[in-house]
Coordinates of C-alpha atoms in Angstrom, one line a residue:
X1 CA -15.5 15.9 5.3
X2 CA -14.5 14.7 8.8
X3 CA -11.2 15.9 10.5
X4 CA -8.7 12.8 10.5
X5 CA -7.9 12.3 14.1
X6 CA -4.6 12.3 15.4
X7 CA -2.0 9.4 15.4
X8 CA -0.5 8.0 18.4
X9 CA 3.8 8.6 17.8
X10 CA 3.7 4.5 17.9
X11 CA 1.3 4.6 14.8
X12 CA 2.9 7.3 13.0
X13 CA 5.8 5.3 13.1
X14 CA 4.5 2.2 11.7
X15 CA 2.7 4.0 9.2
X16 CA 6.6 4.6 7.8
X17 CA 8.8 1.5 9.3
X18 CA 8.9 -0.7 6.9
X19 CA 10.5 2.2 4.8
X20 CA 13.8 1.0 6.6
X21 CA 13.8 -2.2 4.3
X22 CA 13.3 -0.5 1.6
X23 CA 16.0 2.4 2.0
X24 CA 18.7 -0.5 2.9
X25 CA 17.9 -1.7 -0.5
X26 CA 17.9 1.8 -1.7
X27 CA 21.1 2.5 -0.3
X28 CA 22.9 -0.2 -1.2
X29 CA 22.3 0.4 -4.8
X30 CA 23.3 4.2 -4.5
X31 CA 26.5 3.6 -3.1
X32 CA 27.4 0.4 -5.2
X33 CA 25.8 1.0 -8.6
X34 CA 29.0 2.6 -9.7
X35 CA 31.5 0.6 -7.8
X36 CA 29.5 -2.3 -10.1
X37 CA 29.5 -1.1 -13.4
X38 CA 33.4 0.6 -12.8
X39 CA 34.4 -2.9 -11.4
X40 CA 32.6 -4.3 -14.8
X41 CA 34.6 -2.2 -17.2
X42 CA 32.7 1.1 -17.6
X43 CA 34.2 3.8 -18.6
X44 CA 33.9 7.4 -16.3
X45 CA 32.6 9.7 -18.9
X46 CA 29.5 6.8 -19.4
X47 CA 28.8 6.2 -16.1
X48 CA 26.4 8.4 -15.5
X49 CA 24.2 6.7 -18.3
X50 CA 24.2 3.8 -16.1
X51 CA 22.5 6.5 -13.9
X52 CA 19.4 7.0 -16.0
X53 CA 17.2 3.8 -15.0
X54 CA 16.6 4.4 -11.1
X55 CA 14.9 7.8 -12.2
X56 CA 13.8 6.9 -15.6
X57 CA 11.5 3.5 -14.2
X58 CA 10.7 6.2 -10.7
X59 CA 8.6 7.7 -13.2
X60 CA 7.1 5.2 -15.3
X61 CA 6.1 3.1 -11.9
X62 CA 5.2 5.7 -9.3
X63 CA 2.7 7.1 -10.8
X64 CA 1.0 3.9 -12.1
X65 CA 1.1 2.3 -8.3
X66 CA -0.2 5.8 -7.6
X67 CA -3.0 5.6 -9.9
X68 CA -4.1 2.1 -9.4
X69 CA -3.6 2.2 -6.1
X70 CA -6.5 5.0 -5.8
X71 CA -8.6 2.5 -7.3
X72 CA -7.6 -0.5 -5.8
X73 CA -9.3 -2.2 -2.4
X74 CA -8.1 -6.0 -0.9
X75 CA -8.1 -7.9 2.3
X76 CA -4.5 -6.5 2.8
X77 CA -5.9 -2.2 2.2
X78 CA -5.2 -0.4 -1.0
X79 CA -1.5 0.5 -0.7
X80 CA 0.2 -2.1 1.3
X81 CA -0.4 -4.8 -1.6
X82 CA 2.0 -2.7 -4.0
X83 CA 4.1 -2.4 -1.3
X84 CA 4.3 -6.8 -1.0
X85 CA 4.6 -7.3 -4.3
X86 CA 7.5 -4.6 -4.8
X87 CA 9.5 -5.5 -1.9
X88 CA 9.4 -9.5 -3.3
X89 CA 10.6 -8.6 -6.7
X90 CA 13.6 -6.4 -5.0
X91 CA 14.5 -9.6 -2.6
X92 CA 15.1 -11.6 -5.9
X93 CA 16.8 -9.1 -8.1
X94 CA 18.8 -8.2 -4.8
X95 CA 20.3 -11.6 -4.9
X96 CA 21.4 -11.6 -9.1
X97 CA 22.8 -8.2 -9.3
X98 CA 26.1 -8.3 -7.8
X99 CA 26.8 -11.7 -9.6
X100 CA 26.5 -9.9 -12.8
X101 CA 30.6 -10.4 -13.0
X102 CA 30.5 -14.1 -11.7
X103 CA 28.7 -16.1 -14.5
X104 CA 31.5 -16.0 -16.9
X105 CA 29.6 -13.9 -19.2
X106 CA 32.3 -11.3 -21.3
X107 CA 32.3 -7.5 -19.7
X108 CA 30.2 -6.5 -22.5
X109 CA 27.4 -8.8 -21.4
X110 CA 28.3 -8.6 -18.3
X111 CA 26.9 -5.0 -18.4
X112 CA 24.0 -6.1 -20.0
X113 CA 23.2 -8.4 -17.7
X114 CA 23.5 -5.9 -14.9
X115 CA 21.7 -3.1 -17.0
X116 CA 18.4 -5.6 -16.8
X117 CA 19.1 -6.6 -13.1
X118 CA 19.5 -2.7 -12.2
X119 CA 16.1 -2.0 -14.3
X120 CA 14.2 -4.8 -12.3
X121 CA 15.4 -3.1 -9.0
X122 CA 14.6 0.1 -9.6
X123 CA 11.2 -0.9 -10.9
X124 CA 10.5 -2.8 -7.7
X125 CA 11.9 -0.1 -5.1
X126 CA 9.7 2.4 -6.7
X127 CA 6.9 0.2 -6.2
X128 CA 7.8 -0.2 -2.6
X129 CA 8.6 3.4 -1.9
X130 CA 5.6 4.5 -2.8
X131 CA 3.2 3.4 -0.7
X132 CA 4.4 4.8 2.2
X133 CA 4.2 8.2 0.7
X134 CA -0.1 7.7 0.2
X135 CA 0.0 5.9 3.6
X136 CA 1.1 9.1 5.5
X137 CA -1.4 11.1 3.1
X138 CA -3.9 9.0 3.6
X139 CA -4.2 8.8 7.3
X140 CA -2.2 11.8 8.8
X141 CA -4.3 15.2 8.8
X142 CA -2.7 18.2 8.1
X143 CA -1.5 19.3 12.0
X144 CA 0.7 16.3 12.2
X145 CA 2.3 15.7 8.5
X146 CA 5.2 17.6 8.9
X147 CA 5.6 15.0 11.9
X148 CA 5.1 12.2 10.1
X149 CA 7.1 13.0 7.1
X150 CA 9.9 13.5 9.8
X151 CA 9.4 10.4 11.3
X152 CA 9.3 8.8 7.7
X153 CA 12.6 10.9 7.0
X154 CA 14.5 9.5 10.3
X155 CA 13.2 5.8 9.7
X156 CA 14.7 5.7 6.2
X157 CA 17.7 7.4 6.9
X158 CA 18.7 5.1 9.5
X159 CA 18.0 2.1 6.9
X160 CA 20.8 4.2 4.8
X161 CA 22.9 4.1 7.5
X162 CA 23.0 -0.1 7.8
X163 CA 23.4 -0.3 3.8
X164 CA 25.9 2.1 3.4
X165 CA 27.8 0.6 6.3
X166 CA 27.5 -3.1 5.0
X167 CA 30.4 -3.7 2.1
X168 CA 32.8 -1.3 4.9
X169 CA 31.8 -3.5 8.0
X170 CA 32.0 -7.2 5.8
X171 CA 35.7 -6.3 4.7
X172 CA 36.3 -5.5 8.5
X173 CA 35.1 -9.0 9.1
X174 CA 37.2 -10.8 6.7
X175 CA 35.4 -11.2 3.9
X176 CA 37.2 -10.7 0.3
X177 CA 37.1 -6.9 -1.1
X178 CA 39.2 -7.5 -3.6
X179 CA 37.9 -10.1 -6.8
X180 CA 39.4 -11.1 -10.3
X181 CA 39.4 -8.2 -12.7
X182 CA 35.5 -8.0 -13.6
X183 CA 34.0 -9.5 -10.7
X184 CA 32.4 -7.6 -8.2
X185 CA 33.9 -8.4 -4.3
X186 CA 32.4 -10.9 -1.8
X187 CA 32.0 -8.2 0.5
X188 CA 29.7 -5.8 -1.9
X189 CA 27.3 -9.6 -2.9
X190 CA 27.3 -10.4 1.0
X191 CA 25.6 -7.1 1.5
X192 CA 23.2 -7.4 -1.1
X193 CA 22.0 -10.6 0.3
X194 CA 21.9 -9.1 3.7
X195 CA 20.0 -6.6 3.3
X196 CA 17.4 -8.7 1.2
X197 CA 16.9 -10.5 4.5
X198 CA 16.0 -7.9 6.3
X199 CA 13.7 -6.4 3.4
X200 CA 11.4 -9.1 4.1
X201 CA 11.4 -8.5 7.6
X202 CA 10.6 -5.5 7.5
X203 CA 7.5 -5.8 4.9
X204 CA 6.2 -8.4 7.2
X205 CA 5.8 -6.3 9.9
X206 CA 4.4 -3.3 8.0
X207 CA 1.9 -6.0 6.7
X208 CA 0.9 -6.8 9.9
X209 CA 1.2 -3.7 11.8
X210 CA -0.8 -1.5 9.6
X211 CA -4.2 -1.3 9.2
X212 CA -5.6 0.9 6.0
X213 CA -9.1 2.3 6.4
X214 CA -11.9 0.1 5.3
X215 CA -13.6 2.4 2.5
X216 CA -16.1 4.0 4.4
X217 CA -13.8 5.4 6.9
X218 CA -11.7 6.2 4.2
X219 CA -14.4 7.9 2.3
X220 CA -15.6 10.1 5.2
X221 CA -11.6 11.8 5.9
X222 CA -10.2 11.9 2.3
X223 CA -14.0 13.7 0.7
X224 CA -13.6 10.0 -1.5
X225 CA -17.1 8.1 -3.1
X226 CA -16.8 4.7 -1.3
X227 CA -18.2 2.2 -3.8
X228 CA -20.1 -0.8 -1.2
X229 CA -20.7 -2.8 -3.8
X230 CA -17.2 -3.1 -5.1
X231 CA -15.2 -2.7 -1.9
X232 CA -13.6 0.0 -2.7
X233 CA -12.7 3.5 -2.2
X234 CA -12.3 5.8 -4.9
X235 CA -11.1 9.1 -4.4
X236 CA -10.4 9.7 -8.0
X237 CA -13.8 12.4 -8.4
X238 CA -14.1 11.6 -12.1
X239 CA -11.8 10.5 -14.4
X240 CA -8.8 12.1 -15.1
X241 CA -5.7 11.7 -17.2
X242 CA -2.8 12.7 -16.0
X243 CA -2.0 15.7 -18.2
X244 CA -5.4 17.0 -16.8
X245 CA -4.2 16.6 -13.2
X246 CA -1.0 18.0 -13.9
X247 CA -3.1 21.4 -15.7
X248 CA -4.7 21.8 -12.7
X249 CA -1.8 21.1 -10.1
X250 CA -1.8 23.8 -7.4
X251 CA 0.9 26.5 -7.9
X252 CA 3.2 24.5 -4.7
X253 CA 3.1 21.2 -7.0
X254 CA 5.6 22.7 -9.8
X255 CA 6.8 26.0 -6.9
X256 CA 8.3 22.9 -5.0
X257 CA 9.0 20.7 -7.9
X258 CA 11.7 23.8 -9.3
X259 CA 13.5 23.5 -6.1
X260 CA 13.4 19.7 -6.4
X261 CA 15.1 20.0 -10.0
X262 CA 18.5 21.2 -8.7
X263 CA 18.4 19.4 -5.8
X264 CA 18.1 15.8 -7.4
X265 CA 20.8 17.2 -10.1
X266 CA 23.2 17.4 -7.3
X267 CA 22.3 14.1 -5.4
X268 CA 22.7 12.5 -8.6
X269 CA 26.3 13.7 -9.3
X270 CA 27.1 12.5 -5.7
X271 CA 26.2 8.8 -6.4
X272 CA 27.8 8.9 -9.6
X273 CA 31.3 10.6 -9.0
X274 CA 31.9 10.2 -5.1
X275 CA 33.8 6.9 -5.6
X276 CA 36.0 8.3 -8.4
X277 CA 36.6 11.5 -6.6
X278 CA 38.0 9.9 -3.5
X279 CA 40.1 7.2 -5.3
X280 CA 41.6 10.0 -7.0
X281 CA 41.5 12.6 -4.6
X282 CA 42.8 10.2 -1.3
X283 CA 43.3 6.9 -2.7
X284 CA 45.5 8.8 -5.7
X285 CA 44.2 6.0 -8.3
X286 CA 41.9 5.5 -11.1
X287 CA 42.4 2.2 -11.9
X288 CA 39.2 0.3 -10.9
X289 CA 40.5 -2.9 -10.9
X290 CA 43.1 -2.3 -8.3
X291 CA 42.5 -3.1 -4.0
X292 CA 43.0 0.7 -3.8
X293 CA 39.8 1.4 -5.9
X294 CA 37.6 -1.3 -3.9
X295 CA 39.0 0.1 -0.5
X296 CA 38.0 3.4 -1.5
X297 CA 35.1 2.5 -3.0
X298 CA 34.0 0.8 0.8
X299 CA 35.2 4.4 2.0
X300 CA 32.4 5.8 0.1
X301 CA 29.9 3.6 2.1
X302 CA 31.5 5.3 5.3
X303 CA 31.0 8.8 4.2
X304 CA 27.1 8.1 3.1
X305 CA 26.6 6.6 6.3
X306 CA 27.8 9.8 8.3
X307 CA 25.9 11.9 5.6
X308 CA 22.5 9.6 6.7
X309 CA 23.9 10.7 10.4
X310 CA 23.5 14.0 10.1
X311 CA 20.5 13.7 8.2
X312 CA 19.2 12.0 10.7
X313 CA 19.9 14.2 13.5
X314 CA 19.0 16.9 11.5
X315 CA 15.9 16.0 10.7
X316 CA 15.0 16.2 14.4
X317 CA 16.1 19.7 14.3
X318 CA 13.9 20.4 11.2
X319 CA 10.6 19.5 13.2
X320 CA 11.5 22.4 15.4
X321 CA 11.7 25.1 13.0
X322 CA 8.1 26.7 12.4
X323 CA 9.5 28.6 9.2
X324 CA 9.6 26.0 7.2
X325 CA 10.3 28.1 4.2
X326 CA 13.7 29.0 6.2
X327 CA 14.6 26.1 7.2
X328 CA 14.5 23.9 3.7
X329 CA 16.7 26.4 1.8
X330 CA 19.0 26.7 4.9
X331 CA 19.5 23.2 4.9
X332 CA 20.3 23.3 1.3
X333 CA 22.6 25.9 1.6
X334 CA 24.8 24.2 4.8
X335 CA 24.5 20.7 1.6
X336 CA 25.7 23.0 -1.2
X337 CA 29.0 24.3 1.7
X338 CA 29.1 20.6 2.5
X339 CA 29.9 19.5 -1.6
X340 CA 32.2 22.4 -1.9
X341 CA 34.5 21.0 0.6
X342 CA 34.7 17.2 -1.0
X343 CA 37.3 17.9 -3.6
X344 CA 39.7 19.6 -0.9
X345 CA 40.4 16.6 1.7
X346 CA 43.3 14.8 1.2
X347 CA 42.8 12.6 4.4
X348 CA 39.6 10.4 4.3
X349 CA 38.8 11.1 8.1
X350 CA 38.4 14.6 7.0
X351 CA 35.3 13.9 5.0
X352 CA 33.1 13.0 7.6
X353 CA 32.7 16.9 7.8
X354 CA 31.6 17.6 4.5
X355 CA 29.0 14.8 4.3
X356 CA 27.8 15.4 7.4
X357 CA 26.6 18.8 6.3
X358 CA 25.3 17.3 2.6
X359 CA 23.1 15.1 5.5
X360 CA 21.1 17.9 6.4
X361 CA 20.2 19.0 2.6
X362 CA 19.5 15.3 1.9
X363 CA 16.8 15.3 5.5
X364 CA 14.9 18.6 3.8
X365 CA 15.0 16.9 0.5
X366 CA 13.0 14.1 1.9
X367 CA 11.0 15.4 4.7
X368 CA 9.6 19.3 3.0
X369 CA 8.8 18.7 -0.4
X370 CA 6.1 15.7 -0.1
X371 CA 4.9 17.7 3.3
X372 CA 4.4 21.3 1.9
X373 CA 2.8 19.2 -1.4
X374 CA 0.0 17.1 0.4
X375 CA -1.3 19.9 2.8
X376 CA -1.6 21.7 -0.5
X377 CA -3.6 18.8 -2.6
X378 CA -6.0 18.3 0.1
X379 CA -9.3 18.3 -1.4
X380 CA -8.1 17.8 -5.4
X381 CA -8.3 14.5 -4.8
X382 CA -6.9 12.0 -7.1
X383 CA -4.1 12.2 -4.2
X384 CA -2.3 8.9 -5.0
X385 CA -2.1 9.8 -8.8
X386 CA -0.8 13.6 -7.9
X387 CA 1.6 12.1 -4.9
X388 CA 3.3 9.8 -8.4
X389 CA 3.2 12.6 -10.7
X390 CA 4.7 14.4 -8.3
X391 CA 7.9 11.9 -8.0
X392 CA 8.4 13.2 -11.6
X393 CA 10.0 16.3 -9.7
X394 CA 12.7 13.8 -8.3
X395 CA 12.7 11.4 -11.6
X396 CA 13.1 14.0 -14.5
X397 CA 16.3 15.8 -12.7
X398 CA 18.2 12.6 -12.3
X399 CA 17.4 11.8 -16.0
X400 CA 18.6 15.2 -17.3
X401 CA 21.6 15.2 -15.0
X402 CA 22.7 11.9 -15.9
X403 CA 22.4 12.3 -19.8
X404 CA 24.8 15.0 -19.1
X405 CA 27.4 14.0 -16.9
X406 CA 29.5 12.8 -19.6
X407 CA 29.3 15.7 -21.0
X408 CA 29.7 18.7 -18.0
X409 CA 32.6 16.4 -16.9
X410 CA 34.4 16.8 -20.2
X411 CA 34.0 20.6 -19.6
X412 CA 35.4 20.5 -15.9
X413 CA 38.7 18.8 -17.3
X414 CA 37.3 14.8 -16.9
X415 CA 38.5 15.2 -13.3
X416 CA 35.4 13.8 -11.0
X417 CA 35.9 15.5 -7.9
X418 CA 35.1 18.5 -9.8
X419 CA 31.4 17.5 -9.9
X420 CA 31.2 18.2 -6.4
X421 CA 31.6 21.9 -7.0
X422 CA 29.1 21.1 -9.7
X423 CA 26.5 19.7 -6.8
X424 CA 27.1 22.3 -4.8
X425 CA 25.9 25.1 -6.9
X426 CA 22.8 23.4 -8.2
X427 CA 22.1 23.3 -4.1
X428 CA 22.6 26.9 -3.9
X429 CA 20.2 27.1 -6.8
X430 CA 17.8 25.1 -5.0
X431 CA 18.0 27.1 -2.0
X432 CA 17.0 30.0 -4.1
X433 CA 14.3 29.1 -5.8
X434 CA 12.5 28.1 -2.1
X435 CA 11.7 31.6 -1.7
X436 CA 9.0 31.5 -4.8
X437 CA 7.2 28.8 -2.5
X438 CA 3.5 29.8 -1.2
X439 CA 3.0 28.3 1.3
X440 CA -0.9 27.0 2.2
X441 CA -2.1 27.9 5.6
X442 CA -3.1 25.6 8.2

């Protein structure tokens, strides 16, 4: 098998830009999906549920686009089409979701309505993501992933940081934040269709930009069978199912994938409680039909954007660690200090401290896990398959967490902000569990 060469910076970095359309879209559903359904009549103790479909269709699609994109070969390269189809189902779901209130439809349908549009989002950013995951494994040898998975983690955070902004920087503007009891603000729908626009954008110029491996090429770097007189490239070595891969997953795969467990737990009762726990924690309100739930609810778009700041500057930082081992679970632990703070600021200029630390656990959780993983699958093959079973490690935790958030908030008194002292010792877990990791060596 021949050494992949090195990448230029310049191509390292479109291998991963278009993942900046993709995270606005991301982003703005993290930071609004519960500011919709709250707005829609959803109760706190259920809200979590709501929770369940971003994870729950992760795993379902990720690992199908992985599979089939292993086998696939076009005009456009073997990832990128999953990656234009995705991205064009997100642009039109983008535009129905925050009208799920404005169709005159009861609350109870209402939800529905937005239960369906929230599945058909989540199923189409999970196609888009993935591709640039199997882009950087496919092209980037081992020397420089770490780089590229940093460059990947700096290019989507900074996406974060525009949709997280949005609803915040529209009110500024002059458009509405406040709507009839039901119906969710002009300034959250304005934002939606915003950053649908520049989705497209951006897929058009990953299109164009990148150039996948004709499957020879591919063949010679990845140990793959090219198959001339299909097209294609098929780095699948005999077929597998999945369990079977999963049986013979290197020890890293599941080392990593324990650390990833509490880590996802705690990101997942961030997007679900944050706007409750500063409306009642700042705001000193819990009715979400009031201006003083929407304007905190835009406050929580502010502190995600200065979490994506310092996960953005921190993930500069992590490229200069050469203990990587080190510097994931320290970055976990300064996340896990950052969520014990939340529930204690009464002003909201004060939480720009705590998020910023949460930031650097949130730059380790994107840049480390899928970096130590692919240096340790190369030569399985079947990498695309592996690279979706492995977003099972990020899927299953959400699930699990949100089935029980109902529940673990009954037991800390039904008062939200105390899930932040929840999040912050399933980071501390994480952090722990990073020193079962063995490492493969360069």
């Amino acid at each position: 098998m021949k050494q992949k060469p090195n990448l230029s910076f310049w191509k390292l970095w479109n291998l991963s830009f278009g993942f900046f359309g993709v995270q606005i879209a991301y982003s703005l559903q993290s930071a609004n999906i519960t500011r919709i359904f709250a707005t829609l009549g959803a109760d706190p103790h259920s809200l979590s549920f709501f929770w369940i479909l971003p994870p729950l269709m992760g795993i379902i699609v990720q690992p199908i686009v992985g599979t089939c994109s292993d086998r696939t070969w076009c005009r456009l390269g073997r990832r990128i089409p999953y990656l234009f189809i995705g991205s064009a189902v997100a642009v039109a779901v983008m535009c129905l979701l925050p009208n799920a209130g404005s169709f005159g439809m009861a609350a109870g349908t209402a939800m529905i309505f937005g239960l369906v549009a929230l599945m058909f989002l989540d199923t189409s950013i999970n196609m888009a993501m993935q591709p640039f995951k199997m882009l950087v494994g496919d092209m980037v040898n081992e020397k420089q992933k770490s780089l590229a998975y940093s460059i990947q983690s700096f290019v989507c955070n900074s996406g974060g940081l525009i949709g997280y902004i949005f609803p915040f920087l529209f009110t500024a503007l002059g458009i509405s934040n406040i709507a009839p009891k039901g119906v969710i603000p002009d300034s959250v729908v304005y934002s939606f269709y915003v950053g649908a626009a520049i989705l497209v954008l951006c897929v058009a110029y990953t299109t164009v930009k990148v150039k996948e491996w004709p499957p020879e090429v591919y063949a010679e770097y990845n140990e793959a069978k090219a198959d001339n007189s299909k097209g294609k490239a098929d780095d699948s070595k005999g077929k597998a199912g999945w369990l079977t891969l999963l049986r013979n997953a290197p020890s890293v795969f599941w080392k990593v994938g324990a650390v990833q467990f509490f880590c996802w737990a705690a990101f997942m009762y961030m997007w679900t409680y944050t706007n409750g726990t500063l409306a009642e924690t700042v705001w000193h309100t819990t009715d979400t039909s009031s201006p003083a739930y929407q304007e905190a609810s835009n406050w929580v778009g502010v502190v995600f954007f200065w979490q994506t700041v310092g996960s953005v500057v921190w993930a500069m930082v992590l490229a200069r660690f050469k203990n990587m081992k080190f510097a994931y679970a320290l970055s976990l632990a300064i996340g896990a200090v950052g969520f014990a703070m939340v529930p204690f600021m009464g002003d909201k200029n004060l939480l720009v401290l705590p998020f910023l630390l949460i930031g650097c656990a949130w730059a380790a959780m994107l840049a480390m896990p899928f970096a130590f993983v692919t240096n340790a699958l190369e030569g399985y093959g079947h990498k695309g398959a592996y690279l979706g079973l492995f977003n099972g490690t990020i899927c299953v935790p959400q699930i699990i967490a949100a089935a029980l958030g109902g529940v673990i908030l009954s037991l800390v008194g039904s008062v939200q902000s105390n899930m932040m002292l929840v999040a912050a010792a399933c980071l501390v877990a994480g952090a722990a569990c990073v020193g079962g990791i063995k490492l493969k060596k360069a």
